[in-house]
Amino acid sequence: MSTLPTQSIKALFLDIGGVLLTNGWDRHARRRAAQHFNLDYEQLDERHHLTFDTYESGKLSLDDYLKRIVFYEERPYSPQEFAQFIMEQSQPYPDMIQLVSQLKQEHGLKLVAVNNEGREINAYRIKQFQLNTFFDAFVSSCYAHLRKPDTDLFQLALDVAQIEPNQVVYIDDRLMFVQVARTLGMHCIHHTSYESTREKLAALDLTLG
């Protein structure tokens, strides 16, 4: 943890799913997939939990992940159809996207994504919602081969941004990840709504003119 005195905020570290976009492939999406593709949800979910960490860590392709959870037997639909369904579950939170992109512009902030996501889903979401037009870096689990709550992923983001922890605000919808990031000395916001996050940012002098 830095021993430097608190300095002005110079970067936002952001989770993506649950903050800027809906979650990429959560239990609600898996339940919808089970219904849509006539699968046993409990079996799908169990297989998912047994192998998803490996996929999010960038050690397994989406195709191989789907072979493990769905296509271990013949299906009347293709892996491509199933993958397309997964991608289509992603939707934006326009108010949050606008907020962070405007804060970046007005305050000269670095924006760094610190998120757990598989490579293909991550790539789709970055391109589909043009996240690369305002983010400076993506310290994603699939690239780093590390997953939150591993503190090494947060440390990597700090190293990539070349910034001190007390110059960072980290925003995540998962309380445990917020608590872990806080141990490194970052200012942290547990995101529960646009309004509350905007208020907490304003308390750190990050307001829009």
XYZ file of C-alpha atoms in Angstrom:
209
model
C 0.000 0.000 0.000
C 1.323 3.426 -0.891
C 2.652 5.624 1.903
C 2.193 8.752 -0.182
C -0.374 11.285 0.991
C -3.750 11.167 -0.691
C -3.561 12.785 -4.106
C -6.184 13.786 -6.627
C -7.932 10.966 -8.471
C -6.234 10.183 -11.763
C -7.894 6.938 -12.828
C -11.109 4.955 -12.711
C -10.772 1.188 -12.559
C -14.072 -0.342 -13.625
C -15.758 -3.673 -13.600
C -17.850 -4.047 -16.769
C -20.591 -6.613 -16.111
C -23.112 -5.203 -13.660
C -21.685 -1.675 -13.970
C -21.502 -0.597 -17.630
C -23.193 -3.616 -19.203
C -25.364 -6.444 -18.004
C -23.408 -9.508 -16.928
C -22.049 -11.457 -19.854
C -23.115 -14.967 -18.901
C -24.680 -15.134 -15.446
C -27.167 -17.547 -13.900
C -30.120 -15.606 -15.314
C -28.731 -15.896 -18.840
C -27.976 -19.583 -18.293
C -31.545 -20.151 -17.143
C -32.831 -18.429 -20.277
C -30.498 -20.573 -22.387
C -31.691 -23.754 -20.696
C -35.276 -22.833 -21.471
C -34.546 -21.714 -25.026
C -32.469 -24.784 -25.915
C -34.473 -27.283 -23.843
C -31.627 -28.153 -21.467
C -31.642 -29.307 -17.867
C -30.708 -26.067 -16.066
C -29.258 -27.752 -12.966
C -26.973 -29.923 -15.079
C -25.960 -26.976 -17.261
C -25.223 -24.850 -14.210
C -23.212 -27.565 -12.480
C -21.067 -28.165 -15.542
C -20.640 -24.398 -15.915
C -19.320 -24.007 -12.376
C -16.899 -26.890 -12.799
C -15.136 -25.306 -15.788
C -16.001 -21.601 -16.086
C -13.029 -20.402 -14.019
C -10.766 -22.018 -16.595
C -12.580 -20.248 -19.437
C -12.517 -16.845 -17.714
C -8.804 -17.287 -17.012
C -8.124 -17.507 -20.736
C -7.069 -21.146 -20.600
C -10.028 -22.520 -22.557
C -11.725 -21.368 -25.749
C -15.444 -20.686 -25.885
C -15.815 -23.636 -28.252
C -14.154 -26.002 -25.779
C -16.131 -24.517 -22.880
C -19.367 -25.209 -24.776
C -18.234 -28.746 -25.537
C -17.917 -29.326 -21.805
C -21.230 -27.806 -20.722
C -23.579 -28.462 -23.674
C -22.075 -30.309 -26.625
C -20.757 -33.375 -24.801
C -23.613 -35.111 -26.631
C -25.494 -34.524 -29.867
C -27.793 -31.480 -29.952
C -30.315 -30.359 -32.585
C -28.541 -26.969 -32.816
C -24.968 -25.876 -33.397
C -22.331 -24.454 -31.065
C -22.445 -21.304 -33.201
C -26.157 -20.865 -32.469
C -25.547 -21.314 -28.755
C -22.604 -18.887 -28.759
C -24.716 -16.308 -30.589
C -27.395 -16.645 -27.920
C -24.768 -15.978 -25.242
C -23.564 -12.833 -26.998
C -27.095 -11.507 -27.434
C -27.657 -11.494 -23.672
C -25.367 -8.465 -23.271
C -27.102 -5.106 -22.977
C -25.669 -1.668 -22.092
C -26.361 0.665 -19.188
C -26.196 3.899 -21.239
C -26.341 6.238 -18.235
C -23.267 4.642 -16.639
C -21.363 4.545 -19.946
C -22.081 8.223 -20.464
C -21.117 9.091 -16.886
C -17.688 7.454 -16.947
C -16.833 8.632 -20.462
C -17.733 12.224 -19.548
C -15.786 12.032 -16.278
C -12.787 10.813 -18.261
C -13.020 13.795 -20.586
C -13.670 16.472 -17.983
C -11.126 15.270 -15.406
C -8.478 13.800 -17.703
C -8.813 10.375 -16.111
C -7.356 7.071 -17.222
C -10.049 4.392 -17.613
C -8.977 0.803 -17.015
C -11.272 -2.208 -17.108
C -10.566 -4.780 -14.393
C -13.008 -7.566 -15.172
C -13.512 -11.315 -15.165
C -14.552 -12.429 -18.638
C -13.813 -15.117 -21.196
C -11.908 -14.016 -24.290
C -14.637 -14.334 -26.934
C -17.362 -12.781 -24.787
C -15.009 -9.991 -23.758
C -14.028 -9.255 -27.363
C -17.658 -9.207 -28.472
C -18.696 -6.813 -25.694
C -15.771 -4.443 -26.280
C -16.561 -4.222 -29.999
C -20.364 -4.259 -29.771
C -20.524 -1.428 -27.245
C -17.409 0.405 -28.490
C -15.756 0.256 -25.085
C -12.346 0.650 -26.725
C -13.302 4.176 -27.795
C -13.018 5.446 -24.229
C -11.146 2.815 -22.196
C -7.364 3.084 -22.085
C -6.676 -0.549 -21.161
C -8.438 -3.843 -20.495
C -6.890 -5.788 -17.629
C -9.262 -8.689 -18.147
C -8.974 -12.133 -16.599
C -8.776 -13.803 -20.020
C -5.676 -11.769 -20.918
C -3.949 -11.826 -17.523
C -4.743 -15.481 -16.639
C -5.794 -14.149 -13.229
C -9.292 -13.666 -11.863
C -10.752 -11.381 -9.236
C -10.575 -11.590 -6.257
C -6.879 -12.384 -6.815
C -5.095 -9.215 -5.709
C -2.481 -9.816 -8.412
C -5.035 -8.723 -11.031
C -5.576 -5.400 -9.264
C -1.818 -4.962 -8.863
C -1.357 -5.651 -12.573
C -3.902 -2.907 -13.364
C -1.944 -0.485 -11.172
C 1.282 -1.462 -12.930
C -0.268 -1.077 -16.387
C -1.703 2.337 -15.499
C 1.520 3.378 -13.712
C -0.443 4.934 -10.899
C -0.622 4.869 -7.115
C -3.552 3.082 -5.419
C -4.732 6.278 -3.693
C -5.105 7.945 -7.098
C -7.632 5.310 -8.222
C -11.369 4.907 -7.772
C -12.460 1.310 -8.307
C -16.134 0.591 -9.080
C -17.649 -2.903 -8.910
C -21.103 -4.326 -8.258
C -19.683 -7.222 -6.224
C -19.020 -6.237 -2.643
C -16.264 -8.769 -2.041
C -14.233 -7.481 -4.977
C -14.643 -3.935 -3.653
C -13.415 -5.039 -0.246
C -10.385 -6.786 -1.736
C -9.457 -3.758 -3.872
C -9.755 -1.534 -0.805
C -7.003 -3.524 0.939
C -4.587 -2.240 -1.724
C -5.379 1.367 -0.818
C -7.775 2.275 -3.629
C -10.853 4.402 -3.180
C -13.699 1.971 -3.802
C -17.368 2.247 -4.703
C -19.808 -0.623 -4.381
C -22.067 0.005 -7.367
C -25.742 -0.561 -6.637
C -27.328 2.141 -8.819
C -26.428 4.983 -11.151
C -27.623 7.569 -8.646
C -25.679 6.244 -5.656
C -22.475 5.776 -7.666
C -22.709 9.297 -9.067
C -23.147 10.652 -5.522
C -20.137 8.689 -4.252
C -18.032 9.929 -7.162
C -19.093 13.498 -6.408
C -17.924 13.014 -2.801
C -14.480 12.348 -4.301
C -14.704 15.586 -6.337
C -15.517 13.728 -9.540
C -18.461 15.757 -10.812
C -19.650 16.808 -14.240
C -19.635 20.482 -15.174
